[in-house]
PDB file of C-alpha atoms in Angstrom:
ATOM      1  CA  UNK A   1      16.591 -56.843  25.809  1.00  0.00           C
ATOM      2  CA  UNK A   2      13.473 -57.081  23.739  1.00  0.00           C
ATOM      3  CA  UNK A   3      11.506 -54.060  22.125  1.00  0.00           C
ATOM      4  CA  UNK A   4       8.137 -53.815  22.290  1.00  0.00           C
ATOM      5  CA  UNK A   5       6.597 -53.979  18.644  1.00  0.00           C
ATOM      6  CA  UNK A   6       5.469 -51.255  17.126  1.00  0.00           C
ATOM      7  CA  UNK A   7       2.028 -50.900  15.492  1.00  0.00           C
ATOM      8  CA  UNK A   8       1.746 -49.527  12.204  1.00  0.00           C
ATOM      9  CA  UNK A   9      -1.781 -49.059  11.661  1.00  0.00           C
ATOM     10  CA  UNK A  10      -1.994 -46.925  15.103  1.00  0.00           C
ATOM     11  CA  UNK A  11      -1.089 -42.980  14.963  1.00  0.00           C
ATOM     12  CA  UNK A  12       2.249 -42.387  17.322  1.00  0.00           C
ATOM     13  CA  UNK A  13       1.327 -40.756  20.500  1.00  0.00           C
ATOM     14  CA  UNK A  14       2.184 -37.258  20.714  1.00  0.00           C
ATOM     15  CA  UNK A  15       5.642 -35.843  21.829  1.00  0.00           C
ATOM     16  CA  UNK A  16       6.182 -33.043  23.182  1.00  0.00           C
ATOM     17  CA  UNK A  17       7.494 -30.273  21.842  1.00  0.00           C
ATOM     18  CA  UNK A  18       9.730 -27.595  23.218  1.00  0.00           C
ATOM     19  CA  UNK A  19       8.129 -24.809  20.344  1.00  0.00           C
ATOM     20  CA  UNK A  20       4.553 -23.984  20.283  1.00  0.00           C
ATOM     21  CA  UNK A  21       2.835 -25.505  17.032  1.00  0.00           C
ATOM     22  CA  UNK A  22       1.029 -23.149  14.619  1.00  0.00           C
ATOM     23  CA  UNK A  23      -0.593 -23.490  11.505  1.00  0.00           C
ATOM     24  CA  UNK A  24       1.208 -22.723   8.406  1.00  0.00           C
ATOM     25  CA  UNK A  25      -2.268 -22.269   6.470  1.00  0.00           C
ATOM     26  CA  UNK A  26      -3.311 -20.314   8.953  1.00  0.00           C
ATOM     27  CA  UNK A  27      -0.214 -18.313   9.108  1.00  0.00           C
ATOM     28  CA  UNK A  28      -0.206 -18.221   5.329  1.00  0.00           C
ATOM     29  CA  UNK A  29      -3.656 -16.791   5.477  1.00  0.00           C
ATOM     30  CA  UNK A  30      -2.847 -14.119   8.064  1.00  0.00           C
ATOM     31  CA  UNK A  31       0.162 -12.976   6.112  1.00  0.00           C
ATOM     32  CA  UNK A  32      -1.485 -12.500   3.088  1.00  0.00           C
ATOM     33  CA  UNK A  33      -4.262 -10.327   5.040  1.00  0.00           C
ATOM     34  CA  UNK A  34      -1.302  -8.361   5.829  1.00  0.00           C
ATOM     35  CA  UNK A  35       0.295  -7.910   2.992  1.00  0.00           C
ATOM     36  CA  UNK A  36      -3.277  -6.916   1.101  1.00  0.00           C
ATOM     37  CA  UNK A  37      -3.353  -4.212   4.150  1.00  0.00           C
ATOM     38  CA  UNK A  38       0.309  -2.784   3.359  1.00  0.00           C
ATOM     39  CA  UNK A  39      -0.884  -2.548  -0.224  1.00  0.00           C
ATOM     40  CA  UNK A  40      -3.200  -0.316   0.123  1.00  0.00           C
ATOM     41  CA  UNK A  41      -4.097   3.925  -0.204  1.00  0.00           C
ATOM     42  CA  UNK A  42      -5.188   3.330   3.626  1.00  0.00           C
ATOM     43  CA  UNK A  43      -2.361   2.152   5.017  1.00  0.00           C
ATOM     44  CA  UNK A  44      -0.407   4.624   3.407  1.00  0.00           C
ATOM     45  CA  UNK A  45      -2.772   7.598   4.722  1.00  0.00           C
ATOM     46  CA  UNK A  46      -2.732   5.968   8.212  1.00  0.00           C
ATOM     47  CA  UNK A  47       1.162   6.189   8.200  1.00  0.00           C
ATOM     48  CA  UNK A  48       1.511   9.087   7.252  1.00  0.00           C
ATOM     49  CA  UNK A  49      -1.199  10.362   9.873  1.00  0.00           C
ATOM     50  CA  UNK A  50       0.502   8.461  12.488  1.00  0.00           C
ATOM     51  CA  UNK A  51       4.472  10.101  11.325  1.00  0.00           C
ATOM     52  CA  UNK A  52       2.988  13.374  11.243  1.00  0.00           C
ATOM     53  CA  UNK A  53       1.344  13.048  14.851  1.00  0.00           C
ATOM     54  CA  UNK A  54       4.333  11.385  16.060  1.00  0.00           C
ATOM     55  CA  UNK A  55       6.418  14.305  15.135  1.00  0.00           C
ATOM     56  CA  UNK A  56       4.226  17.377  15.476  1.00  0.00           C
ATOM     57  CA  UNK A  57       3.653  15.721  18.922  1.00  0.00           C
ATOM     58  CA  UNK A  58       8.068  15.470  19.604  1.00  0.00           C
ATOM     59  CA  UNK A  59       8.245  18.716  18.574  1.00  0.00           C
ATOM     60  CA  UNK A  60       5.279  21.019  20.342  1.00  0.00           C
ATOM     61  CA  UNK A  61       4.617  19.127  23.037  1.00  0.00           C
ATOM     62  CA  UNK A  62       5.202  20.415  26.589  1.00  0.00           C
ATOM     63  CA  UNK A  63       8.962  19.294  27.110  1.00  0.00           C
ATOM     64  CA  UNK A  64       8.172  16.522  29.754  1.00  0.00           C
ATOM     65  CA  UNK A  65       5.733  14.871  27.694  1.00  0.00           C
ATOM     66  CA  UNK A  66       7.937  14.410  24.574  1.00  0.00           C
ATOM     67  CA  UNK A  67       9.023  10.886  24.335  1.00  0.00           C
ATOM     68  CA  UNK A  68      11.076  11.227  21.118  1.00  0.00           C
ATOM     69  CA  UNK A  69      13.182  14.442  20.108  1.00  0.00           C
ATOM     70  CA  UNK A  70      14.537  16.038  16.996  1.00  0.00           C
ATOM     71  CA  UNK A  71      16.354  13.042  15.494  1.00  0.00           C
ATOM     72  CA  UNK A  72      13.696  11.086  16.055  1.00  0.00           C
ATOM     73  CA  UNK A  73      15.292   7.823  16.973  1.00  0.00           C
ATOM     74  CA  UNK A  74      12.610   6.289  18.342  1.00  0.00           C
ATOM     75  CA  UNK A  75      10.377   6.955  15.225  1.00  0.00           C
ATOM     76  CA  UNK A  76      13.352   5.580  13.259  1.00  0.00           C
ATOM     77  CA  UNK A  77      13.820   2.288  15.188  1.00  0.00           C
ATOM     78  CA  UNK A  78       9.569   1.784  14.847  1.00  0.00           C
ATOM     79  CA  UNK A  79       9.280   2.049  11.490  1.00  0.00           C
ATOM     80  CA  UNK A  80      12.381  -0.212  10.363  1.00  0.00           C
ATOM     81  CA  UNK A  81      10.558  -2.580  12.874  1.00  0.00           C
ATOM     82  CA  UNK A  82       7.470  -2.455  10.868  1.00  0.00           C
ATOM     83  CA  UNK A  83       9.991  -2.741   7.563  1.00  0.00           C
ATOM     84  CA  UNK A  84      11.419  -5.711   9.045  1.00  0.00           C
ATOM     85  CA  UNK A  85       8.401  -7.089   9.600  1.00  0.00           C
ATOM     86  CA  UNK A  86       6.364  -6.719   6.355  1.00  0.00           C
ATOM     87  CA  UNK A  87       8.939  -7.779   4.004  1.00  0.00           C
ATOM     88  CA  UNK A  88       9.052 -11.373   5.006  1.00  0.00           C
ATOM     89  CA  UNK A  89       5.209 -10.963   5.874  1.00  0.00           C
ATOM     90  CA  UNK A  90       4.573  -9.673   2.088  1.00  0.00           C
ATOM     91  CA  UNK A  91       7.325 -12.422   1.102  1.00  0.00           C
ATOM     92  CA  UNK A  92       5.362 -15.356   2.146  1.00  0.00           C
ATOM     93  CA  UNK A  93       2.266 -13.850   0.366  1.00  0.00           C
ATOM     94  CA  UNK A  94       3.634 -13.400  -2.537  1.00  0.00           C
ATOM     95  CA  UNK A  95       5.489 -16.922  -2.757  1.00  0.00           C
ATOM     96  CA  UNK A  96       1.642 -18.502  -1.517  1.00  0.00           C
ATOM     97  CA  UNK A  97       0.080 -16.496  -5.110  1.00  0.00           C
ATOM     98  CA  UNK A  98       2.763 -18.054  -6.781  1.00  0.00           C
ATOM     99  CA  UNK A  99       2.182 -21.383  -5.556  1.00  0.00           C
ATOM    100  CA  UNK A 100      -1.593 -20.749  -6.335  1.00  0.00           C
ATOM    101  CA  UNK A 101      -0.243 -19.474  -9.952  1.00  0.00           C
ATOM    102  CA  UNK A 102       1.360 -22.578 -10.807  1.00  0.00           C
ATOM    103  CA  UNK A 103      -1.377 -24.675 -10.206  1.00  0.00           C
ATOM    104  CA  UNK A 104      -3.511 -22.238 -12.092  1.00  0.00           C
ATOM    105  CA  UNK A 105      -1.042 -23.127 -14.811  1.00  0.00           C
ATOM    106  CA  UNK A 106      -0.954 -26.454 -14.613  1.00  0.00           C
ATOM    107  CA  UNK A 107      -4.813 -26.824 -14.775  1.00  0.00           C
ATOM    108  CA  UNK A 108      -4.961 -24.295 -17.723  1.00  0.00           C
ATOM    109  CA  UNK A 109      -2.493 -26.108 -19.407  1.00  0.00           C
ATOM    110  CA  UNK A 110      -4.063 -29.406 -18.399  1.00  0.00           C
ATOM    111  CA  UNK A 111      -7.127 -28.306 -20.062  1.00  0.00           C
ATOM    112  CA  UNK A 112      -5.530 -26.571 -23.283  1.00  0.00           C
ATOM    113  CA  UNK A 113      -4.487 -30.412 -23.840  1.00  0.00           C
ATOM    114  CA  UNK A 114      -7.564 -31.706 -23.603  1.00  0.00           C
ATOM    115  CA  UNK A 115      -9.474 -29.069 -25.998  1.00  0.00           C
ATOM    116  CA  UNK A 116      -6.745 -29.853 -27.945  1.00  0.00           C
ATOM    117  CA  UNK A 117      -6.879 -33.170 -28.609  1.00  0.00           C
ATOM    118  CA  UNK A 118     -11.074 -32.572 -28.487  1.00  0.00           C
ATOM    119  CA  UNK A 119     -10.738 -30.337 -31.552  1.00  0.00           C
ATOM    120  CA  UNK A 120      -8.024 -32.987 -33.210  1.00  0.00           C
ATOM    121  CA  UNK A 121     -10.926 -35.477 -32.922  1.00  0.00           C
ATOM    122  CA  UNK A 122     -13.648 -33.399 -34.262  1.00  0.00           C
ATOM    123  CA  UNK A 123     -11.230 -32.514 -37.301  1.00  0.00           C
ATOM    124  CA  UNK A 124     -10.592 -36.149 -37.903  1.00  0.00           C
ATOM    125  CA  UNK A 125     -14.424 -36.907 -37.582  1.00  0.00           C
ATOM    126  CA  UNK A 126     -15.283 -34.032 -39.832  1.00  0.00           C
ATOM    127  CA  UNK A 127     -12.705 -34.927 -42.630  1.00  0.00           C
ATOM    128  CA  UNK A 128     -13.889 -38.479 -42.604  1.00  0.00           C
ATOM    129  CA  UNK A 129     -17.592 -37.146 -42.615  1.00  0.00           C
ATOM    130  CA  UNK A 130     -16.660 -35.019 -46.208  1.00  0.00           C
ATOM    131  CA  UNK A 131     -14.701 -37.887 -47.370  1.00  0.00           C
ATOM    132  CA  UNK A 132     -18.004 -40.028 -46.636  1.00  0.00           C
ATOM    133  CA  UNK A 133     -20.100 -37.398 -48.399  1.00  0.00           C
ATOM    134  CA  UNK A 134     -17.972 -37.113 -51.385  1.00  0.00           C
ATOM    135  CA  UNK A 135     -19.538 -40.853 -52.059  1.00  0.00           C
ATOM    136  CA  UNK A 136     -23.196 -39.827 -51.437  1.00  0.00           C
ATOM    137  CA  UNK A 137     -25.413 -38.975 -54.272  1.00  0.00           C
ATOM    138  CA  UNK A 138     -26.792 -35.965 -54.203  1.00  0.00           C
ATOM    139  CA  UNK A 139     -30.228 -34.605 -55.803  1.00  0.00           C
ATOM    140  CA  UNK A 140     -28.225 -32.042 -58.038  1.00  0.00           C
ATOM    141  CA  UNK A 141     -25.682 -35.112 -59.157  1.00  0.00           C
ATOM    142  CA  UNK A 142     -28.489 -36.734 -59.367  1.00  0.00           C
ATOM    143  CA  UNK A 143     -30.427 -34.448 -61.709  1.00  0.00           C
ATOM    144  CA  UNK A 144     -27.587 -33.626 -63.667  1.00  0.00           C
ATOM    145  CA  UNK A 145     -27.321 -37.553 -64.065  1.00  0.00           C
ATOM    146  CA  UNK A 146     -30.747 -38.009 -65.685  1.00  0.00           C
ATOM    147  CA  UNK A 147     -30.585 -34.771 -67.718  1.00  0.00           C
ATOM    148  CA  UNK A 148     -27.326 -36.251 -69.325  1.00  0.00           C
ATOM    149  CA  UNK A 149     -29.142 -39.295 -69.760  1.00  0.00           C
ATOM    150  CA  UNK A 150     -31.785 -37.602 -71.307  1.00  0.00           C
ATOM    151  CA  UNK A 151     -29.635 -35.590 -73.499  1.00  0.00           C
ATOM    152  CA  UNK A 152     -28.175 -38.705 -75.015  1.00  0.00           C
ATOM    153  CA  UNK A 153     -31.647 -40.799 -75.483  1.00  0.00           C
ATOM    154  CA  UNK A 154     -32.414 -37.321 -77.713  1.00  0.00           C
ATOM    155  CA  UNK A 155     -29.273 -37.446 -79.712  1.00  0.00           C
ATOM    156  CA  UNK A 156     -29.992 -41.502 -80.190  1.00  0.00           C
ATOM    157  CA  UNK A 157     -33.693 -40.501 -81.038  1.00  0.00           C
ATOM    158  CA  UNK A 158     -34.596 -42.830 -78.628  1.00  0.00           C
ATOM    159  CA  UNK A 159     -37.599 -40.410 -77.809  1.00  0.00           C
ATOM    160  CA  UNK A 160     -39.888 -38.333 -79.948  1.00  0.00           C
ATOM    161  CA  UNK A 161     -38.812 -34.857 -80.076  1.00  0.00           C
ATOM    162  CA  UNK A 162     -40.595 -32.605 -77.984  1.00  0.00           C
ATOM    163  CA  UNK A 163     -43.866 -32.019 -78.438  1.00  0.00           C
ATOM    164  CA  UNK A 164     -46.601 -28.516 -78.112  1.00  0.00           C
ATOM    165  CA  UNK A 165     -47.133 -29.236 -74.286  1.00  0.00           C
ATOM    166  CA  UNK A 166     -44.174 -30.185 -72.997  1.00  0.00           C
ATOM    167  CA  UNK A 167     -44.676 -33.666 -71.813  1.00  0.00           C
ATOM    168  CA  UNK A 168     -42.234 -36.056 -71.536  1.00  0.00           C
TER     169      UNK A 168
END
């Protein structure tokens, strides 16, 4: 009995499948147009227009066209059928914005790093840069240098004291 080889580099032919395939993303996507929906003023106005109808409707209708009475099973059983449907629906959204949210994080945090160790540098760079300058002669030290110098060829009388105009 000898098997055939199997290819590697070749995709596997498709098999089917007893359960339709879907989309997850797409799924995703849909669920978190949902959930947006059940979050808002409009949906909540709609509902209520729709309960109100529903029961103003059960209740002064002609009795043949009434569909659900007083208790208002029916009405019950539809809207923990909507319940039982937007909770996982508004689940899935909300663990999809958390999945987004963590690689917000990551990437912020990612980036803190880096303008962190950016800013180290430049400290580093700027410390060495005053610790260069401290060595530099300046035109005040400089000055200050040659009027000390000055002051001392006085005091030796090295030069004439200073005459009418100024000169030197």
């Amino acid at each position: 009995m000898t098997r055939s080889r199997v290819r590697l580099d070749l995709p596997r032919p498709a098999r089917r499948r007893l359960l339709p395939e879907y989309d997850p993303e797409a799924f995703g996507r849909l669920s978190e147009r949902v959930a947006r929906f059940l979050g808002t003023g409009r949906f909540i106005v709609w509902m209520t227009v729709v309960i109100i109808v529903w029961v103003l409707w059960n209740i002064f209708a002609p009795a043949a066209l009434r569909w659900d009475t007083y208790p208002f099973i029916f009405l019950t059983l539809m809207l923990s059928l909507q319940a039982s449907y937007a909770a996982p629906l508004i689940l899935l959204a909300q663990n999809r914005q958390d999945d987004r949210d963590r690689v917000n994080l990551e990437q912020d945090r990612k980036q803190n790093e880096r303008s962190l160790a950016d800013t180290e540098y430049l400290t580093r760079e700027i410390a060495a840069l005053r610790m260069g300058l401290g060595e530099v002669a300046t035109r005040d030290w400089i000055r200050s240098e040659f009027q000390d110098l000055i002051k001392e060829m006085d005091e030796r009388r090295l030069f004439p004291a200073e005459s009418d105009e100024g000169d030197r």
